Each structure stands twice: as structure tokens, then as C-alpha cells.
mmCIF file of C-alpha atoms and ligand atoms in Angstrom:
data_model
loop_
_atom_site.group_PDB
_atom_site.id
_atom_site.type_symbol
_atom_site.label_atom_id
_atom_site.label_comp_id
_atom_site.label_asym_id
_atom_site.label_seq_id
_atom_site.Cartn_x
_atom_site.Cartn_y
_atom_site.Cartn_z
ATOM 1 C CA MET A 1 -0.019 -0.016 -0.028
ATOM 2 C CA LYS A 2 2.773 2.457 0.918
ATOM 3 C CA GLU A 3 4.645 1.970 -2.372
ATOM 4 C CA ARG A 4 1.399 2.276 -4.353
ATOM 5 C CA PHE A 5 0.537 5.458 -2.485
ATOM 6 C CA THR A 6 4.110 6.891 -3.118
ATOM 7 C CA ALA A 7 4.054 6.032 -6.807
ATOM 8 C CA LEU A 8 0.625 7.582 -7.195
ATOM 9 C CA MET A 9 1.780 10.862 -5.445
ATOM 10 C CA GLU A 10 4.955 11.017 -7.595
ATOM 11 C CA LYS A 11 2.746 10.862 -10.663
ATOM 12 C CA PHE A 12 0.321 13.454 -9.223
ATOM 13 C CA ILE A 13 3.275 15.868 -8.541
ATOM 14 C CA ALA A 14 4.402 15.370 -12.177
ATOM 15 C CA LEU A 15 0.925 16.150 -13.509
ATOM 16 C CA ALA A 16 0.497 19.265 -11.326
ATOM 17 C CA VAL A 17 3.844 20.790 -12.468
ATOM 18 C CA LEU A 18 3.254 19.997 -16.115
ATOM 19 C CA ARG A 19 -0.316 21.027 -16.610
ATOM 20 C CA LEU A 20 -2.432 23.869 -15.214
ATOM 21 C CA PRO A 21 -5.792 23.035 -13.863
ATOM 22 C CA ASP A 22 -8.775 23.327 -16.184
ATOM 23 C CA ASP A 23 -10.436 26.254 -14.397
ATOM 24 C CA VAL A 24 -7.232 28.278 -14.586
ATOM 25 C CA LEU A 25 -6.680 27.596 -18.338
ATOM 26 C CA ALA A 26 -10.331 28.521 -18.999
ATOM 27 C CA ARG A 27 -9.843 31.746 -17.095
ATOM 28 C CA LEU A 28 -6.584 32.599 -18.991
ATOM 29 C CA ARG A 29 -8.397 32.049 -22.330
ATOM 30 C CA GLU A 30 -11.231 34.366 -21.127
ATOM 31 C CA MET A 31 -8.531 37.050 -20.268
ATOM 32 C CA ARG A 32 -6.789 36.790 -23.562
ATOM 33 C CA ALA A 33 -10.045 37.408 -25.319
ATOM 34 C CA ALA A 34 -10.764 40.479 -23.152
ATOM 35 C CA GLU A 35 -7.380 42.226 -23.942
ATOM 36 C CA ASP A 36 -7.301 44.091 -27.112
ATOM 37 C CA SER A 37 -3.712 45.301 -27.415
ATOM 38 C CA PRO A 38 -1.345 43.491 -29.680
ATOM 39 C CA LEU A 39 1.278 43.469 -26.865
ATOM 40 C CA GLN A 40 -1.159 41.676 -24.455
ATOM 41 C CA LYS A 41 -2.426 39.209 -27.153
ATOM 42 C CA THR A 42 1.269 38.341 -27.888
ATOM 43 C CA LEU A 43 2.012 37.763 -24.275
ATOM 44 C CA TYR A 44 -0.948 35.483 -23.690
ATOM 45 C CA ASP A 45 -0.002 33.625 -26.886
ATOM 46 C CA SER A 46 3.367 33.070 -25.507
ATOM 47 C CA TYR A 47 1.922 31.827 -22.281
ATOM 48 C CA PHE A 48 -0.219 29.228 -24.131
ATOM 49 C CA GLU A 49 2.650 28.254 -26.419
ATOM 50 C CA ASN A 50 4.769 27.676 -23.303
ATOM 51 C CA LEU A 51 2.032 25.518 -21.650
ATOM 52 C CA ALA A 52 1.504 23.570 -24.831
ATOM 53 C CA LYS A 53 5.196 22.735 -25.172
ATOM 54 C CA ALA A 54 5.411 21.827 -21.527
ATOM 55 C CA ALA A 55 2.596 19.222 -22.036
ATOM 56 C CA LYS A 56 4.085 17.960 -25.294
ATOM 57 C CA LEU A 57 7.651 17.669 -24.054
ATOM 58 C CA GLY A 58 6.603 16.521 -20.598
ATOM 59 C CA ARG A 59 8.553 19.411 -18.948
ATOM 60 C CA PRO A 60 7.544 21.723 -16.010
ATOM 61 C CA CYS A 61 5.738 24.779 -17.365
ATOM 62 C CA CYS A 62 8.037 27.064 -15.406
ATOM 63 C CA GLN A 63 11.755 26.741 -14.571
ATOM 64 C CA ASP A 64 11.028 27.682 -10.985
ATOM 65 C CA THR A 65 9.158 24.552 -9.800
ATOM 66 C CA GLY A 66 8.833 26.168 -6.399
ATOM 67 C CA LEU A 67 8.525 24.333 -3.152
ATOM 68 C CA PRO A 68 5.640 21.897 -2.712
ATOM 69 C CA HIS A 69 2.861 22.747 -0.394
ATOM 70 C CA PHE A 70 0.273 20.126 0.424
ATOM 71 C CA TYR A 71 -3.149 21.143 1.974
ATOM 72 C CA ILE A 72 -4.835 17.918 3.178
ATOM 73 C CA LYS A 73 -8.350 17.339 4.150
ATOM 74 C CA ALA A 74 -8.086 13.901 5.755
ATOM 75 C CA GLY A 75 -10.804 11.582 6.818
ATOM 76 C CA THR A 76 -10.050 10.254 10.249
ATOM 77 C CA ALA A 77 -10.707 6.727 8.982
ATOM 78 C CA PHE A 78 -8.416 7.081 5.949
ATOM 79 C CA PRO A 79 -6.296 3.962 6.177
ATOM 80 C CA CYS A 80 -2.912 5.576 5.266
ATOM 81 C CA LEU A 81 -3.171 8.548 7.581
ATOM 82 C CA ASP A 82 -0.160 7.548 9.558
ATOM 83 C CA ILE A 83 2.158 7.248 6.600
ATOM 84 C CA THR A 84 0.862 10.076 4.509
ATOM 85 C CA ALA A 85 3.476 12.671 5.518
ATOM 86 C CA GLU A 86 6.310 10.201 4.847
ATOM 87 C CA VAL A 87 4.733 9.142 1.515
ATOM 88 C CA LEU A 88 4.584 12.826 0.355
ATOM 89 C CA CYS A 89 8.266 13.428 1.375
ATOM 90 C CA ASP A 90 9.300 10.354 -0.572
ATOM 91 C CA ALA A 91 7.232 11.238 -3.507
ATOM 92 C CA VAL A 92 8.728 14.728 -3.687
ATOM 93 C CA ARG A 93 12.247 13.260 -3.596
ATOM 94 C CA ARG A 94 11.370 10.890 -6.314
ATOM 95 C CA ALA A 95 9.637 13.426 -8.560
ATOM 96 C CA THR A 96 12.615 15.827 -8.101
ATOM 97 C CA ALA A 97 14.634 13.182 -9.904
ATOM 98 C CA SER A 98 12.085 11.771 -12.285
ATOM 99 C CA VAL A 99 10.236 14.865 -13.599
ATOM 100 C CA PRO A 100 12.704 16.543 -12.884
ATOM 101 C CA LEU A 101 11.926 19.371 -10.481
ATOM 102 C CA ARG A 102 14.487 22.079 -9.971
ATOM 103 C CA PRO A 103 15.926 21.541 -6.415
ATOM 104 C CA ASN A 104 15.010 24.684 -4.504
ATOM 105 C CA ALA A 105 15.007 23.714 -0.824
ATOM 106 C CA VAL A 106 17.688 25.020 1.438
ATOM 107 C CA ASN A 107 17.647 24.683 5.261
ATOM 108 C CA PHE A 108 17.977 27.863 7.232
ATOM 109 C CA PHE A 109 21.506 28.354 8.710
ATOM 110 C CA ASP A 110 23.017 25.467 6.799
ATOM 111 C CA GLU A 111 22.629 27.343 3.471
ATOM 112 C CA VAL A 112 23.144 24.160 1.480
ATOM 113 C CA ASN A 113 20.686 22.992 -1.179
ATOM 114 C CA THR A 114 19.425 19.594 -0.035
ATOM 115 C CA GLY A 115 19.070 18.642 -3.672
ATOM 116 C CA ASP A 116 15.809 16.833 -3.357
ATOM 117 C CA ASN A 117 13.258 19.631 -2.516
ATOM 118 C CA THR A 118 12.882 18.318 1.161
ATOM 119 C CA ALA A 119 14.089 20.189 4.081
ATOM 120 C CA GLU A 120 12.936 21.130 7.583
ATOM 121 C CA ARG A 121 9.041 21.148 7.329
ATOM 122 C CA ILE A 122 9.376 20.933 3.481
ATOM 123 C CA PRO A 123 7.316 19.809 1.731
ATOM 124 C CA TRP A 124 4.946 22.120 3.729
ATOM 125 C CA ILE A 125 2.016 20.076 4.877
ATOM 126 C CA HIS A 126 -1.159 21.518 6.389
ATOM 127 C CA TRP A 127 -3.778 19.228 7.823
ATOM 128 C CA GLU A 128 -7.482 19.425 8.334
ATOM 129 C CA LEU A 129 -9.360 16.404 9.779
ATOM 130 C CA SER A 130 -12.761 15.302 8.564
ATOM 131 C CA PRO A 131 -14.595 13.041 11.013
ATOM 132 C CA ASP A 132 -16.481 9.997 9.816
ATOM 133 C CA SER A 133 -14.686 9.791 6.502
ATOM 134 C CA ALA A 134 -12.234 7.313 5.013
ATOM 135 C CA ALA A 135 -11.339 9.568 2.066
ATOM 136 C CA MET A 136 -8.560 12.162 1.561
ATOM 137 C CA GLU A 137 -8.372 15.249 -0.524
ATOM 138 C CA ILE A 138 -4.928 16.629 -1.270
ATOM 139 C CA THR A 139 -4.350 20.123 -2.776
ATOM 140 C CA LEU A 140 -0.869 20.606 -4.069
ATOM 141 C CA TYR A 141 0.535 23.971 -4.814
ATOM 142 C CA PHE A 142 4.068 24.791 -6.008
ATOM 143 C CA SER A 143 5.121 27.944 -4.340
ATOM 144 C CA GLY A 144 7.658 29.690 -6.688
ATOM 145 C CA ALA A 145 9.947 32.521 -5.516
ATOM 146 C CA GLY A 146 8.456 35.203 -7.663
ATOM 147 C CA CYS A 147 4.994 34.693 -6.323
ATOM 148 C CA SER A 148 6.091 34.197 -2.702
ATOM 149 C CA LEU A 149 8.180 37.449 -2.527
ATOM 150 C CA PRO A 150 5.187 39.851 -2.605
ATOM 151 C CA GLY A 151 3.324 38.229 0.329
ATOM 152 C CA LYS A 152 2.574 40.602 3.224
ATOM 153 C CA ALA A 153 0.612 40.733 6.382
ATOM 154 C CA GLN A 154 -0.442 43.452 8.684
ATOM 155 C CA VAL A 155 -2.678 43.771 11.761
ATOM 156 C CA PHE A 156 -4.802 46.965 11.764
ATOM 157 C CA LYS A 157 -6.607 48.683 14.555
ATOM 158 C CA PRO A 158 -10.349 48.618 14.377
ATOM 159 C CA SER A 159 -10.189 52.462 14.102
ATOM 160 C CA ASP A 160 -8.485 51.883 10.687
ATOM 161 C CA GLY A 161 -11.652 50.181 9.551
ATOM 162 C CA TYR A 162 -12.219 47.597 6.818
ATOM 163 C CA GLU A 163 -11.178 50.395 4.540
ATOM 164 C CA ALA A 164 -7.534 49.802 5.378
ATOM 165 C CA ILE A 165 -7.693 46.420 3.567
ATOM 166 C CA VAL A 166 -8.017 47.954 0.127
ATOM 167 C CA PRO A 167 -4.894 50.180 -0.121
ATOM 168 C CA PHE A 168 -2.922 47.417 1.570
ATOM 169 C CA VAL A 169 -3.898 44.918 -1.133
ATOM 170 C CA PHE A 170 -3.328 47.496 -3.910
ATOM 171 C CA ASP A 171 0.143 48.306 -2.683
ATOM 172 C CA VAL A 172 1.109 44.595 -2.759
ATOM 173 C CA VAL A 173 -0.311 43.958 -6.169
ATOM 174 C CA SER A 174 0.908 47.159 -7.871
ATOM 175 C CA GLY A 175 4.347 47.062 -6.173
ATOM 176 C CA PRO A 176 6.132 43.779 -5.660
ATOM 177 C CA GLY A 177 3.259 41.904 -7.397
ATOM 178 C CA ILE A 178 4.401 43.246 -10.794
ATOM 179 C CA ASN A 179 7.387 40.876 -10.555
ATOM 180 C CA ALA A 180 5.164 37.807 -9.940
ATOM 181 C CA CYS A 181 4.316 37.199 -13.659
ATOM 182 C CA PRO A 182 0.732 38.643 -13.763
ATOM 183 C CA PRO A 183 -2.041 38.052 -14.218
ATOM 184 C CA LEU A 184 -2.266 37.226 -10.470
ATOM 185 C CA VAL A 185 -4.488 35.226 -8.328
ATOM 186 C CA VAL A 186 -4.780 37.445 -5.247
ATOM 187 C CA GLY A 187 -5.580 35.622 -2.016
ATOM 188 C CA ILE A 188 -6.669 37.831 0.920
ATOM 189 C CA GLY A 189 -6.848 36.387 4.476
ATOM 190 C CA LEU A 190 -8.882 38.295 7.051
ATOM 191 C CA GLY A 191 -8.552 37.339 10.643
ATOM 192 C CA HIS A 192 -7.460 38.302 14.033
ATOM 193 C CA SER A 193 -3.675 37.787 14.025
ATOM 194 C CA MET A 194 -0.939 37.835 11.367
ATOM 195 C CA ASP A 195 -0.517 34.054 11.397
ATOM 196 C CA ASN A 196 -4.052 33.030 10.921
ATOM 197 C CA ALA A 197 -4.602 35.674 8.214
ATOM 198 C CA ALA A 198 -1.460 34.455 6.338
ATOM 199 C CA LEU A 199 -2.803 30.867 6.241
ATOM 200 C CA LEU A 200 -6.241 32.058 5.061
ATOM 201 C CA ALA A 201 -4.598 34.158 2.385
ATOM 202 C CA LYS A 202 -2.832 31.073 0.936
ATOM 203 C CA LYS A 203 -6.092 29.042 1.179
ATOM 204 C CA ALA A 204 -7.914 31.876 -0.670
ATOM 205 C CA CYS A 205 -5.364 31.560 -3.484
ATOM 206 C CA LEU A 206 -6.228 27.854 -3.818
ATOM 207 C CA ARG A 207 -9.913 28.285 -4.330
ATOM 208 C CA LEU A 208 -11.476 27.370 -7.623
ATOM 209 C CA MET A 209 -11.937 30.136 -10.236
ATOM 210 C CA GLY A 210 -15.400 31.528 -10.202
ATOM 211 C CA THR A 211 -16.127 30.839 -6.541
ATOM 212 C CA SER A 212 -17.106 33.645 -4.107
ATOM 213 C CA HIS A 213 -16.847 34.320 -0.347
ATOM 214 C CA HIS A 214 -19.748 32.828 1.498
ATOM 215 C CA HIS A 215 -20.803 36.226 2.949
ATOM 216 C CA PRO A 216 -22.364 38.652 0.555
ATOM 217 C CA GLN A 217 -20.254 41.523 1.764
ATOM 218 C CA GLY A 218 -17.148 39.387 1.393
ATOM 219 C CA ALA A 219 -18.222 38.407 -2.095
ATOM 220 C CA ARG A 220 -18.891 42.065 -2.861
ATOM 221 C CA LEU A 221 -15.410 43.134 -1.556
ATOM 222 C CA GLU A 222 -13.836 40.508 -3.834
ATOM 223 C CA ARG A 223 -15.693 41.900 -6.887
ATOM 224 C CA GLN A 224 -14.807 45.411 -5.952
ATOM 225 C CA ILE A 225 -11.073 44.734 -5.419
ATOM 226 C CA LEU A 226 -10.955 42.732 -8.695
ATOM 227 C CA GLU A 227 -12.576 45.456 -10.660
ATOM 228 C CA GLY A 228 -10.193 48.020 -9.064
ATOM 229 C CA LEU A 229 -7.063 46.054 -9.742
ATOM 230 C CA ASN A 230 -8.181 45.480 -13.290
ATOM 231 C CA SER A 231 -8.551 49.212 -13.934
ATOM 232 C CA LEU A 232 -4.878 49.968 -13.072
ATOM 233 C CA GLY A 233 -3.851 49.695 -16.685
ATOM 234 C CA MET A 234 -1.630 46.803 -15.822
ATOM 235 C CA GLY A 235 -1.858 43.475 -17.702
ATOM 236 C CA ALA A 236 0.156 40.347 -18.299
ATOM 237 C CA GLN A 237 3.776 40.545 -17.015
ATOM 238 C CA GLY A 238 2.987 43.954 -15.348
ATOM 239 C CA LEU A 239 2.973 45.590 -18.910
ATOM 240 C CA PRO A 240 0.270 47.909 -20.043
ATOM 241 C CA GLY A 241 -3.077 46.085 -20.395
ATOM 242 C CA LYS A 242 -6.509 45.749 -18.981
ATOM 243 C CA GLN A 243 -6.314 42.941 -16.426
ATOM 244 C CA ALA A 244 -3.748 42.617 -13.609
ATOM 245 C CA ALA A 245 -5.712 39.901 -11.776
ATOM 246 C CA MET A 246 -7.210 36.568 -12.685
ATOM 247 C CA ALA A 247 -9.213 36.447 -9.400
ATOM 248 C CA VAL A 248 -9.464 37.982 -5.933
ATOM 249 C CA HIS A 249 -10.481 35.535 -3.315
ATOM 250 C CA ILE A 250 -11.019 36.282 0.326
ATOM 251 C CA GLU A 251 -11.103 33.701 3.169
ATOM 252 C CA SER A 252 -11.938 34.923 6.700
ATOM 253 C CA SER A 253 -12.136 33.760 10.278
ATOM 254 C CA GLY A 254 -13.611 35.462 13.349
ATOM 255 C CA ARG A 255 -11.426 38.215 14.709
ATOM 256 C CA HIS A 256 -10.586 39.788 18.103
ATOM 257 C CA THR A 257 -12.843 42.833 18.573
ATOM 258 C CA ALA A 258 -9.675 44.917 18.826
ATOM 259 C CA THR A 259 -7.814 43.628 15.683
ATOM 260 C CA ILE A 260 -8.303 43.504 11.942
ATOM 261 C CA ALA A 261 -5.603 41.298 10.540
ATOM 262 C CA CYS A 262 -5.023 41.182 6.785
ATOM 263 C CA ALA A 263 -2.634 39.144 4.687
ATOM 264 C CA VAL A 264 -2.126 39.012 0.919
ATOM 265 C CA SER A 265 -0.705 36.080 -0.935
ATOM 266 C CA VAL A 266 -0.336 36.102 -4.647
ATOM 267 C CA SER A 267 0.035 33.470 -7.298
ATOM 268 C CA CYS A 268 1.207 33.869 -10.861
ATOM 269 C CA TYR A 269 -0.297 33.000 -14.188
ATOM 270 C CA VAL A 270 1.419 29.480 -13.775
ATOM 271 C CA HIS A 271 -1.026 28.787 -11.031
ATOM 272 C CA ARG A 272 -0.034 25.225 -10.286
ATOM 273 C CA ARG A 273 -2.734 24.044 -7.987
ATOM 274 C CA GLY A 274 -3.572 20.442 -8.328
ATOM 275 C CA VAL A 275 -6.267 18.451 -6.503
ATOM 276 C CA ILE A 276 -6.537 14.733 -5.999
ATOM 277 C CA ARG A 277 -9.273 12.901 -4.064
ATOM 278 C CA LEU A 278 -8.429 9.509 -2.790
ATOM 279 C CA ASP A 279 -10.830 6.917 -1.359
ATOM 280 C CA HIS A 280 -9.930 4.298 1.246
ATOM 281 C CA ASN A 281 -8.370 1.891 -1.390
ATOM 282 C CA LEU A 282 -6.430 4.651 -3.146
ATOM 283 C CA SER A 283 -8.796 4.862 -6.050
ATOM 284 C CA TYR A 284 -8.584 8.455 -7.182
ATOM 285 C CA GLU A 285 -10.314 11.371 -8.893
ATOM 286 C CA LEU A 286 -8.649 14.425 -10.509
ATOM 287 C CA PRO A 287 -11.444 17.078 -10.329
ATOM 288 C CA VAL A 288 -9.456 19.838 -11.990
ATOM 289 C CA TYR A 289 -7.844 17.863 -14.783
ATOM 290 C CA GLN A 290 -10.474 16.515 -17.183
ATOM 291 C CA GLY A 291 -9.343 13.426 -19.031
ATOM 292 C CA ALA A 292 -6.088 12.935 -17.059
ATOM 293 C CA ALA A 293 -4.989 9.630 -15.528
ATOM 294 C CA LEU A 294 -1.951 8.820 -13.341
HETATM 295 S S1 SF4 B 301 6.306 33.991 -10.758
HETATM 296 FE FE1 SF4 B 301 5.377 32.076 -11.532
HETATM 297 S S2 SF4 B 301 5.644 32.047 -13.751
HETATM 298 FE FE2 SF4 B 301 6.929 33.743 -12.933
HETATM 299 S S3 SF4 B 301 9.038 32.669 -12.724
HETATM 300 FE FE3 SF4 B 301 7.893 32.489 -10.645
HETATM 301 S S4 SF4 B 301 6.784 30.510 -10.747
HETATM 302 FE FE4 SF4 B 301 7.416 31.086 -12.857
#
């Protein structure tokens, strides 16, 4: 079972680094159609050419294959729960050699590349448990340097109001976000402290395109920020164009009455967010990759 699980995850890692999810591709096509300048059309055409060549040649669609992050929703009765972390580490090591992935992981203070994309707490694994389930859903995200560098968090005072969130997000996207290969997915985490807002910002980045915050006011803020970012005159690669952002997603938690924490996490046009659903005997579904098999 362990070897089967590891081999499956190695193939899933390869798929997620070679091919963008269907919803992201559909959104990028929609965005190309909405741009009318020859410069922007050419940039989108080069993106699609790059993605097509990656699929044809079996090569990663960006040279920076990032660091792997796994966000796991695990049924408490999933039979491989106790070996999952070990399986994911082994699968990352194997995929680094077999795909290959660029070795990016360095341990703090040692400053030596480990060569296999594993290091202290890398791959990054985040767990959520689902009671009364024997299934597991794994969302894999490759966190490249370009799209990790703009990330920022701040805790505001209630007197700053929810209004403080908007310029904070705009400063991130129109400043360091330009270097993150736009159009961007902008994840905004709203909570009570810097750490919980930061986790929520990453989770917001990972949401499916076309989904909205569950609260009508959250959904309205998502739409307003998206419209605002897409009226900055910034397009693909931060060059003049009509759309800087693919999506703006907000995830929130309750907050302390005296704090408003906001974090922003961005992802680039190479939004490598794969999802696999496993049942108790490791049969799988790939909900964001129609027609794919491992
Ligand atoms: S920002 Fe994204 S597309 Fe640009 S180099 Fe980094 S991983 Fe690649």
C-alpha cells in the first residue's frame, strides 16, 4: 500500500507541475479574449505556447518549480493517515529526480541546497481532519519564489476600519506583485492575527476560479477589489493592459474585537494548484484535470 501510494503521489506531482488546472486555463483564455492590445495578445499567446510545449515535451511549465505545499483534508478513517507525511516526502524526492523538478530547498542556517526539494518542514504540509470519512483530498501548490516574494501581512486597529484592507492589497499587487508574472491570483486572508490571516490568504489563493466568499459582503469586496485591480492599466507581465488579476479571493475567520488582520498572498499565471481525491483503497479522482490519468 505504501509503495502504491508513493508512486501515485509521484505521478500526481508530475501532473501538477506540467499542466495547469482546467479552471485556470479557462480563465486565462477568457482574459486573452478580453485584452485588445497586440502586446497583451502576444504575451498570452506566448503563455499558451509555453504551456502547450510543457505538455508535449513532458517538462515543467516554469523553470521555478517552487516548493511543494500540500493542503490535506483527511478523513479520520483514511487507512494511510499515519504514513501520508512520509509518503509525500518520498514522492517529492522521487519526482525531483524523475520529472525533474528544480531543487529549490535550502535549510535555514546550513545554506546548502538539499538537492531533493525536502528540508525542515518542507514539503509544507497542512492538515484538516474530517470526522466519519475514509477519504482524503490533497491540494498541491508549487510555491515559486516570484509569487512568494510579494506576500505581506499586517494587523490593523479597528479604528483603521475595513477600508484599510483595500490600499494594503493594492500596494502589494501594484508594487512587488508586478514581478510575480501577472495576471495574478490574489488571496486575501482576514482574521485576528498575522499568522491566521497568512494561512487564510494562501487558502484563498487555492480556491477554484469563479467561486465567491460565502458572505455577501465578502463576495462584494472580492468583486470590488478585482474591478479596481483590473482598472490599474496593468496586464500580463505587469505591462500595459486591462487585467492585472485573474481572481481575488477572500477567506476569513472570526477576529478579536480589537484587531483586523489582513494578509495577501499572490500566485502567478502559472497557477500550479492540483487536486486529487483518494478513497480508502487509493482509487482516485482528479477534479481539476479533465481526461487525465496517473
Ligand atoms: S512568478 Fe510564476 S511564472 Fe514567474 S517565474 Fe515564478 S513560478 Fe514562474
